[in-house]
CSV table of C-alpha atoms in Angstrom, one decimal:
chain,number,residue,atom,x,y,z
A,403,UNK,CA,29.8,-5.5,36.1
A,404,UNK,CA,27.2,-7.9,35.0
A,405,UNK,CA,24.7,-7.3,32.4
A,406,UNK,CA,21.9,-6.5,34.6
A,407,UNK,CA,24.0,-3.9,36.2
A,408,UNK,CA,25.2,-2.6,33.0
A,409,UNK,CA,21.8,-2.1,31.8
A,410,UNK,CA,20.6,-0.2,34.9
A,411,UNK,CA,23.5,2.0,34.8
A,412,UNK,CA,22.6,2.9,31.4
A,413,UNK,CA,19.0,3.5,32.3
A,414,UNK,CA,19.9,5.7,35.1
A,415,UNK,CA,22.0,7.7,32.8
A,416,UNK,CA,19.0,8.1,30.5
A,417,UNK,CA,16.6,8.9,33.4
A,418,UNK,CA,18.8,11.4,35.6
A,419,UNK,CA,21.5,12.8,33.2
A,420,UNK,CA,19.6,12.9,29.9
A,421,UNK,CA,16.2,13.6,31.6
A,422,UNK,CA,14.4,11.1,29.2
A,423,UNK,CA,10.7,10.3,29.9
A,424,UNK,CA,9.5,7.5,31.9
A,425,UNK,CA,8.0,6.1,28.8
A,426,UNK,CA,11.2,6.5,26.7
A,427,UNK,CA,13.4,4.8,29.1
A,428,UNK,CA,11.1,1.9,29.8
A,429,UNK,CA,11.3,1.3,26.1
A,430,UNK,CA,15.0,1.1,26.3
A,431,UNK,CA,14.7,-1.1,29.1
A,432,UNK,CA,12.2,-3.5,27.5
A,433,UNK,CA,14.4,-3.7,24.2
A,434,UNK,CA,17.7,-4.4,26.1
A,435,UNK,CA,16.1,-7.1,28.2
A,436,UNK,CA,14.5,-8.8,25.6
A,437,UNK,CA,17.7,-8.9,23.6
A,438,UNK,CA,19.7,-10.2,26.6
A,439,UNK,CA,17.1,-12.9,27.1
A,440,UNK,CA,17.4,-13.8,23.3
A,441,UNK,CA,21.2,-14.0,23.7
A,442,UNK,CA,20.8,-16.5,26.7
A,443,UNK,CA,18.8,-18.9,24.4
A,444,UNK,CA,20.1,-18.5,20.8
A,445,UNK,CA,23.6,-16.9,20.9
A,446,UNK,CA,26.7,-18.5,22.2
A,447,UNK,CA,27.9,-15.3,23.9
A,448,UNK,CA,28.4,-14.7,27.4
A,449,UNK,CA,26.4,-11.4,27.9
A,450,UNK,CA,25.4,-8.1,26.2
A,451,UNK,CA,29.0,-6.9,26.3
A,452,UNK,CA,30.3,-9.9,24.3
A,453,UNK,CA,27.8,-9.4,21.2
A,454,UNK,CA,29.1,-9.1,17.7
A,455,UNK,CA,27.3,-7.6,14.6
A,456,UNK,CA,26.2,-11.0,13.5
A,457,UNK,CA,24.2,-11.8,16.8
A,458,UNK,CA,22.5,-8.4,16.3
A,459,UNK,CA,21.4,-9.3,12.7
A,460,UNK,CA,20.3,-12.7,13.8
A,461,UNK,CA,18.0,-11.0,16.4
A,462,UNK,CA,16.5,-8.4,14.2
A,463,UNK,CA,16.0,-11.0,11.5
A,464,UNK,CA,14.1,-13.4,13.7
A,465,UNK,CA,11.8,-10.4,15.0
A,466,UNK,CA,11.2,-9.5,11.4
A,467,UNK,CA,10.1,-13.1,10.4
A,468,UNK,CA,7.9,-12.9,13.5
A,469,UNK,CA,5.9,-10.0,12.0
A,470,UNK,CA,7.6,-7.0,13.8
A,471,UNK,CA,7.2,-3.8,11.7
A,472,UNK,CA,10.0,-1.9,10.4
A,473,UNK,CA,9.5,1.1,12.7
A,474,UNK,CA,9.5,-1.1,15.9
A,475,UNK,CA,12.8,-2.9,14.6
A,476,UNK,CA,14.4,0.5,13.9
A,477,UNK,CA,13.6,1.5,17.6
A,478,UNK,CA,15.1,-1.6,19.1
A,479,UNK,CA,18.3,-1.2,17.1
A,480,UNK,CA,18.3,2.5,18.4
A,481,UNK,CA,18.3,1.2,21.9
A,482,UNK,CA,21.0,-1.2,21.2
A,483,UNK,CA,23.3,1.5,19.4
A,484,UNK,CA,22.6,3.9,22.4
A,485,UNK,CA,23.5,1.3,24.9
A,486,UNK,CA,26.7,0.3,23.1
A,487,UNK,CA,27.6,3.9,22.5
A,488,UNK,CA,27.2,4.4,26.4
A,489,UNK,CA,29.5,1.4,27.0
A,490,UNK,CA,32.2,2.8,24.6
A,491,UNK,CA,32.0,6.2,26.3
A,492,UNK,CA,32.9,4.5,29.6
A,493,UNK,CA,35.8,2.5,28.2
A,494,UNK,CA,33.9,-0.7,28.5
A,495,UNK,CA,33.8,-1.5,24.9
A,496,UNK,CA,35.6,-0.4,21.7
A,497,UNK,CA,33.1,-1.3,19.0
A,498,UNK,CA,29.5,-0.8,18.6
A,499,UNK,CA,27.9,-4.1,17.1
A,500,UNK,CA,24.7,-2.3,16.3
A,501,UNK,CA,26.0,0.6,14.4
A,502,UNK,CA,25.8,-0.9,10.8
A,503,UNK,CA,22.7,-3.0,11.1
A,504,UNK,CA,19.7,-1.7,9.4
A,505,UNK,CA,16.1,-2.8,9.9
A,506,UNK,CA,14.4,-4.6,6.9
A,507,UNK,CA,12.0,-2.4,5.1
A,508,UNK,CA,8.3,-3.4,5.4
A,509,UNK,CA,7.0,-4.8,2.2
A,510,UNK,CA,4.2,-2.8,0.8
A,511,UNK,CA,0.7,-4.8,0.6
A,512,UNK,CA,-0.2,-5.7,-2.8
A,513,UNK,CA,-3.2,-3.5,-4.3
A,514,UNK,CA,-6.3,-5.6,-4.3
A,515,UNK,CA,-8.1,-6.2,-7.3
A,516,UNK,CA,-11.4,-7.4,-9.0
A,517,UNK,CA,-11.1,-10.2,-11.4
A,518,UNK,CA,-12.6,-9.7,-14.8
A,519,UNK,CA,-16.0,-11.6,-13.9
A,520,UNK,CA,-16.6,-9.1,-11.0
A,521,UNK,CA,-16.0,-6.2,-13.2
A,522,UNK,CA,-18.4,-7.4,-15.7
A,523,UNK,CA,-20.9,-8.1,-13.1
A,524,UNK,CA,-20.4,-4.5,-11.5
A,525,UNK,CA,-20.8,-3.0,-15.1
A,526,UNK,CA,-23.9,-4.8,-15.8
A,527,UNK,CA,-26.0,-1.8,-14.9
A,528,UNK,CA,-29.3,-1.7,-16.3
A,529,UNK,CA,-31.8,1.2,-16.6
A,530,UNK,CA,-32.2,4.3,-18.8
A,531,UNK,CA,-32.9,6.7,-15.8
A,532,UNK,CA,-30.4,9.9,-15.2
A,533,UNK,CA,-28.5,8.4,-12.3
A,534,UNK,CA,-28.1,4.8,-13.8
A,535,UNK,CA,-26.8,6.2,-17.2
A,536,UNK,CA,-24.3,8.7,-15.4
A,537,UNK,CA,-23.1,6.1,-13.0
A,538,UNK,CA,-22.5,3.6,-15.6
A,539,UNK,CA,-20.4,6.0,-17.7
A,540,UNK,CA,-18.4,7.0,-14.6
A,541,UNK,CA,-17.6,3.4,-13.7
A,542,UNK,CA,-17.0,2.3,-17.4
A,543,UNK,CA,-14.4,5.2,-17.6
A,544,UNK,CA,-12.8,4.4,-14.5
A,545,UNK,CA,-12.2,0.8,-15.5
A,546,UNK,CA,-11.6,1.6,-19.2
A,547,UNK,CA,-8.7,4.2,-18.6
A,548,UNK,CA,-7.4,3.4,-15.2
A,549,UNK,CA,-8.2,7.1,-13.9
A,550,UNK,CA,-7.7,8.4,-10.4
A,551,UNK,CA,-10.7,9.8,-8.6
A,552,UNK,CA,-9.5,13.5,-8.6
A,553,UNK,CA,-8.8,13.0,-12.4
A,554,UNK,CA,-12.1,11.6,-13.2
A,555,UNK,CA,-14.0,14.3,-11.0
A,556,UNK,CA,-12.2,17.3,-12.7
A,557,UNK,CA,-12.9,16.2,-16.3
A,558,UNK,CA,-14.3,18.9,-18.5
A,559,UNK,CA,-16.4,18.4,-21.7
A,560,UNK,CA,-13.3,19.6,-23.8
A,561,UNK,CA,-11.3,16.7,-22.4
A,562,UNK,CA,-13.1,14.0,-24.1
A,563,UNK,CA,-13.0,13.1,-27.7
A,564,UNK,CA,-15.6,10.5,-28.3
A,565,UNK,CA,-14.9,10.3,-32.2
A,566,UNK,CA,-11.0,9.5,-31.5
A,567,UNK,CA,-12.1,7.5,-28.3
A,568,UNK,CA,-9.6,9.6,-26.2
A,569,UNK,CA,-9.5,11.4,-22.9
A,570,UNK,CA,-7.1,14.2,-21.9
A,571,UNK,CA,-6.3,13.8,-18.1
A,572,UNK,CA,-4.6,16.2,-15.8
A,573,UNK,CA,-2.9,14.2,-13.3
A,574,UNK,CA,-0.3,14.6,-10.3
A,575,UNK,CA,2.0,17.4,-10.6
A,576,UNK,CA,-0.2,19.0,-13.0
A,577,UNK,CA,1.0,16.5,-15.7
A,578,UNK,CA,-1.3,16.0,-18.8
A,579,UNK,CA,-1.4,12.6,-20.6
A,580,UNK,CA,-3.9,11.4,-23.5
A,581,UNK,CA,-5.5,7.9,-22.7
A,582,UNK,CA,-7.4,5.6,-25.1
A,583,UNK,CA,-11.2,5.0,-24.0
A,584,UNK,CA,-12.6,1.6,-24.6
A,585,UNK,CA,-15.7,1.2,-26.9
A,586,UNK,CA,-17.9,0.2,-24.0
A,587,UNK,CA,-17.1,3.4,-22.2
A,588,UNK,CA,-17.5,5.5,-25.3
A,589,UNK,CA,-21.1,4.0,-25.8
A,590,UNK,CA,-21.7,4.6,-22.1
A,591,UNK,CA,-20.6,8.3,-22.4
A,592,UNK,CA,-22.6,8.9,-25.5
A,593,UNK,CA,-25.8,7.8,-23.7
A,594,UNK,CA,-24.7,9.9,-20.7
A,595,UNK,CA,-24.3,13.3,-22.7
A,596,UNK,CA,-27.9,12.9,-23.9
A,597,UNK,CA,-29.1,12.9,-20.1
A,598,UNK,CA,-26.4,15.6,-19.3
A,599,UNK,CA,-27.8,18.1,-21.8
A,600,UNK,CA,-31.1,18.2,-19.9
A,601,UNK,CA,-29.7,19.2,-16.6
A,602,UNK,CA,-26.8,21.6,-17.8
A,603,UNK,CA,-29.0,24.8,-17.2
A,604,UNK,CA,-25.9,26.5,-15.7
A,605,UNK,CA,-23.8,25.8,-18.9
A,606,UNK,CA,-21.0,24.1,-16.8
A,607,UNK,CA,-18.2,22.5,-18.6
A,608,UNK,CA,-17.9,19.7,-16.1
A,609,UNK,CA,-18.3,16.2,-17.7
A,610,UNK,CA,-20.2,14.5,-14.9
A,611,UNK,CA,-23.1,16.5,-13.1
A,612,UNK,CA,-25.6,16.0,-10.4
A,613,UNK,CA,-29.4,15.9,-11.1
A,614,UNK,CA,-29.3,19.5,-10.0
A,615,UNK,CA,-27.1,20.5,-12.5
A,616,UNK,CA,-23.9,21.0,-10.3
A,617,UNK,CA,-20.5,19.2,-10.8
A,618,UNK,CA,-20.5,15.8,-9.0
A,619,UNK,CA,-18.3,15.7,-5.8
A,620,UNK,CA,-15.7,13.0,-5.1
A,621,UNK,CA,-17.6,12.0,-2.0
A,622,UNK,CA,-20.9,11.3,-4.2
A,623,UNK,CA,-18.9,9.4,-6.7
A,624,UNK,CA,-17.6,7.1,-4.0
A,625,UNK,CA,-21.1,6.8,-2.4
A,626,UNK,CA,-22.4,5.8,-5.8
A,627,UNK,CA,-19.9,3.1,-6.2
A,628,UNK,CA,-20.8,1.6,-3.0
A,629,UNK,CA,-24.3,1.6,-3.9
A,630,UNK,CA,-23.6,-0.3,-7.2
A,631,UNK,CA,-21.3,-2.8,-5.5
A,632,UNK,CA,-24.1,-3.8,-3.2
A,633,UNK,CA,-26.9,-3.6,-5.8
A,634,UNK,CA,-24.9,-5.9,-8.1
A,635,UNK,CA,-24.2,-8.5,-5.4
A,636,UNK,CA,-20.5,-8.0,-5.1
A,637,UNK,CA,-19.1,-8.8,-1.7
A,638,UNK,CA,-15.8,-7.2,-2.1
A,639,UNK,CA,-15.8,-3.5,-1.2
A,640,UNK,CA,-15.3,-1.3,-4.3
A,641,UNK,CA,-13.6,2.2,-4.6
A,642,UNK,CA,-12.2,4.2,-7.5
A,643,UNK,CA,-8.7,3.3,-6.8
A,644,UNK,CA,-9.5,-0.6,-6.8
A,645,UNK,CA,-10.9,-0.1,-10.4
A,646,UNK,CA,-7.6,1.5,-11.3
A,647,UNK,CA,-5.8,-1.3,-9.9
A,648,UNK,CA,-7.9,-3.8,-11.5
A,649,UNK,CA,-7.5,-1.8,-14.9
A,650,UNK,CA,-3.6,-2.0,-14.6
A,651,UNK,CA,-3.5,-5.7,-13.5
A,652,UNK,CA,-5.8,-6.9,-16.4
A,653,UNK,CA,-3.9,-4.8,-19.0
A,654,UNK,CA,-0.6,-6.1,-17.8
A,655,UNK,CA,-1.9,-9.6,-17.9
A,656,UNK,CA,-2.9,-9.3,-21.4
A,657,UNK,CA,0.0,-7.1,-22.8
A,658,UNK,CA,2.9,-7.8,-20.7
A,659,UNK,CA,3.9,-4.4,-21.5
A,660,UNK,CA,5.0,-2.6,-18.2
A,661,UNK,CA,6.2,0.7,-19.8
A,662,UNK,CA,2.8,1.2,-21.5
A,663,UNK,CA,0.8,0.4,-18.3
A,664,UNK,CA,3.1,3.1,-16.6
A,665,UNK,CA,2.2,5.8,-19.4
A,666,UNK,CA,-1.7,4.9,-18.8
A,667,UNK,CA,-1.5,5.3,-15.3
A,668,UNK,CA,0.7,8.5,-15.3
A,669,UNK,CA,3.4,7.1,-13.0
A,670,UNK,CA,6.7,9.2,-13.1
A,671,UNK,CA,8.7,6.3,-11.7
A,672,UNK,CA,8.2,2.8,-13.1
A,673,UNK,CA,8.9,1.3,-9.5
A,674,UNK,CA,5.3,2.4,-8.9
A,675,UNK,CA,4.1,0.4,-11.7
A,676,UNK,CA,6.2,-2.7,-10.9
A,677,UNK,CA,3.9,-3.8,-8.1
A,678,UNK,CA,1.4,-5.0,-10.8
A,679,UNK,CA,4.0,-7.5,-12.1
A,680,UNK,CA,3.5,-9.2,-8.6
A,681,UNK,CA,-0.1,-9.2,-9.1
A,682,UNK,CA,0.5,-10.8,-12.6
A,683,UNK,CA,2.8,-13.6,-11.0
A,684,UNK,CA,0.2,-14.4,-8.3
A,685,UNK,CA,-2.4,-14.9,-11.1
A,686,UNK,CA,0.0,-17.1,-13.1
A,687,UNK,CA,0.9,-19.1,-9.9
A,688,UNK,CA,-2.8,-19.7,-9.1
A,689,UNK,CA,-3.4,-20.8,-12.7
A,690,UNK,CA,-0.6,-23.2,-12.5
A,691,UNK,CA,-1.6,-24.7,-9.0
A,692,UNK,CA,-5.1,-25.4,-10.3
A,693,UNK,CA,-4.1,-26.5,-13.8
A,694,UNK,CA,-0.8,-28.2,-13.8
A,695,UNK,CA,-0.7,-32.1,-13.0
A,696,UNK,CA,2.6,-31.8,-11.2
A,697,UNK,CA,1.8,-28.7,-9.2
A,698,UNK,CA,0.5,-30.3,-6.1
A,699,UNK,CA,1.0,-33.9,-4.7
A,700,UNK,CA,-1.8,-36.4,-5.8
A,701,UNK,CA,-3.9,-38.1,-3.1
A,702,UNK,CA,-2.9,-41.5,-2.3
A,703,UNK,CA,-5.5,-44.3,-2.9
């Protein structure tokens, strides 16, 4: 049997014996034909049935370099494994060349951050009205202590120690951690507490309140950050988690202490924190490229 006949016999098996849907067996057909065509151009094998593990790895690696995602690569490997298992079942092959090949994992995109100048621009909020003072305290605290949105929104008055410049945070898994609060955030919070006392008619314990004296919602916090991003003339979108990423990245750049950053962020696994080392290296590479005389080739006269 030739390759096309082998593939068709396998597809008929999927369609009529296994009762696979048309969409599913068409995916198998597309994957097998694509691999077969690639073999004709790139591999020194006669047909699909002459393939070894190295050829399968080569094909998957090329698709990965071309930008195909891990899920799509896994499906293609599944198609190959099923095809070769069918050939083994019918005594045409003895080994499955795709059985031990695994798709590369997708690399997680690095979290986007603001640079220090952008953070300074954002926090340059003027005005002594209720909303401005409250929003400044919220954004200062986000950046000062690297809080998650849910953590900040749930803060109670009892969680803030302005004398000691500390905040007690209840994070994921109901785990509690105590984090320092920067001097700028402490000042902003002191100003906010004066305004808060004027609207807290319900005697709520929540740290941040609306003008009506109710606890401020997650959605309202996000909308206020969007407002200040536009008002302060920042083109990059801003959300609470971007301030958390910025806090972590800037702290790591200054201290180099990954374990401390892990504690601040409340990560149970340091692998979650290690992404910021990549951001730090990106920053160093950028500085090097701009400043080092041997980083780039000089223009010819």
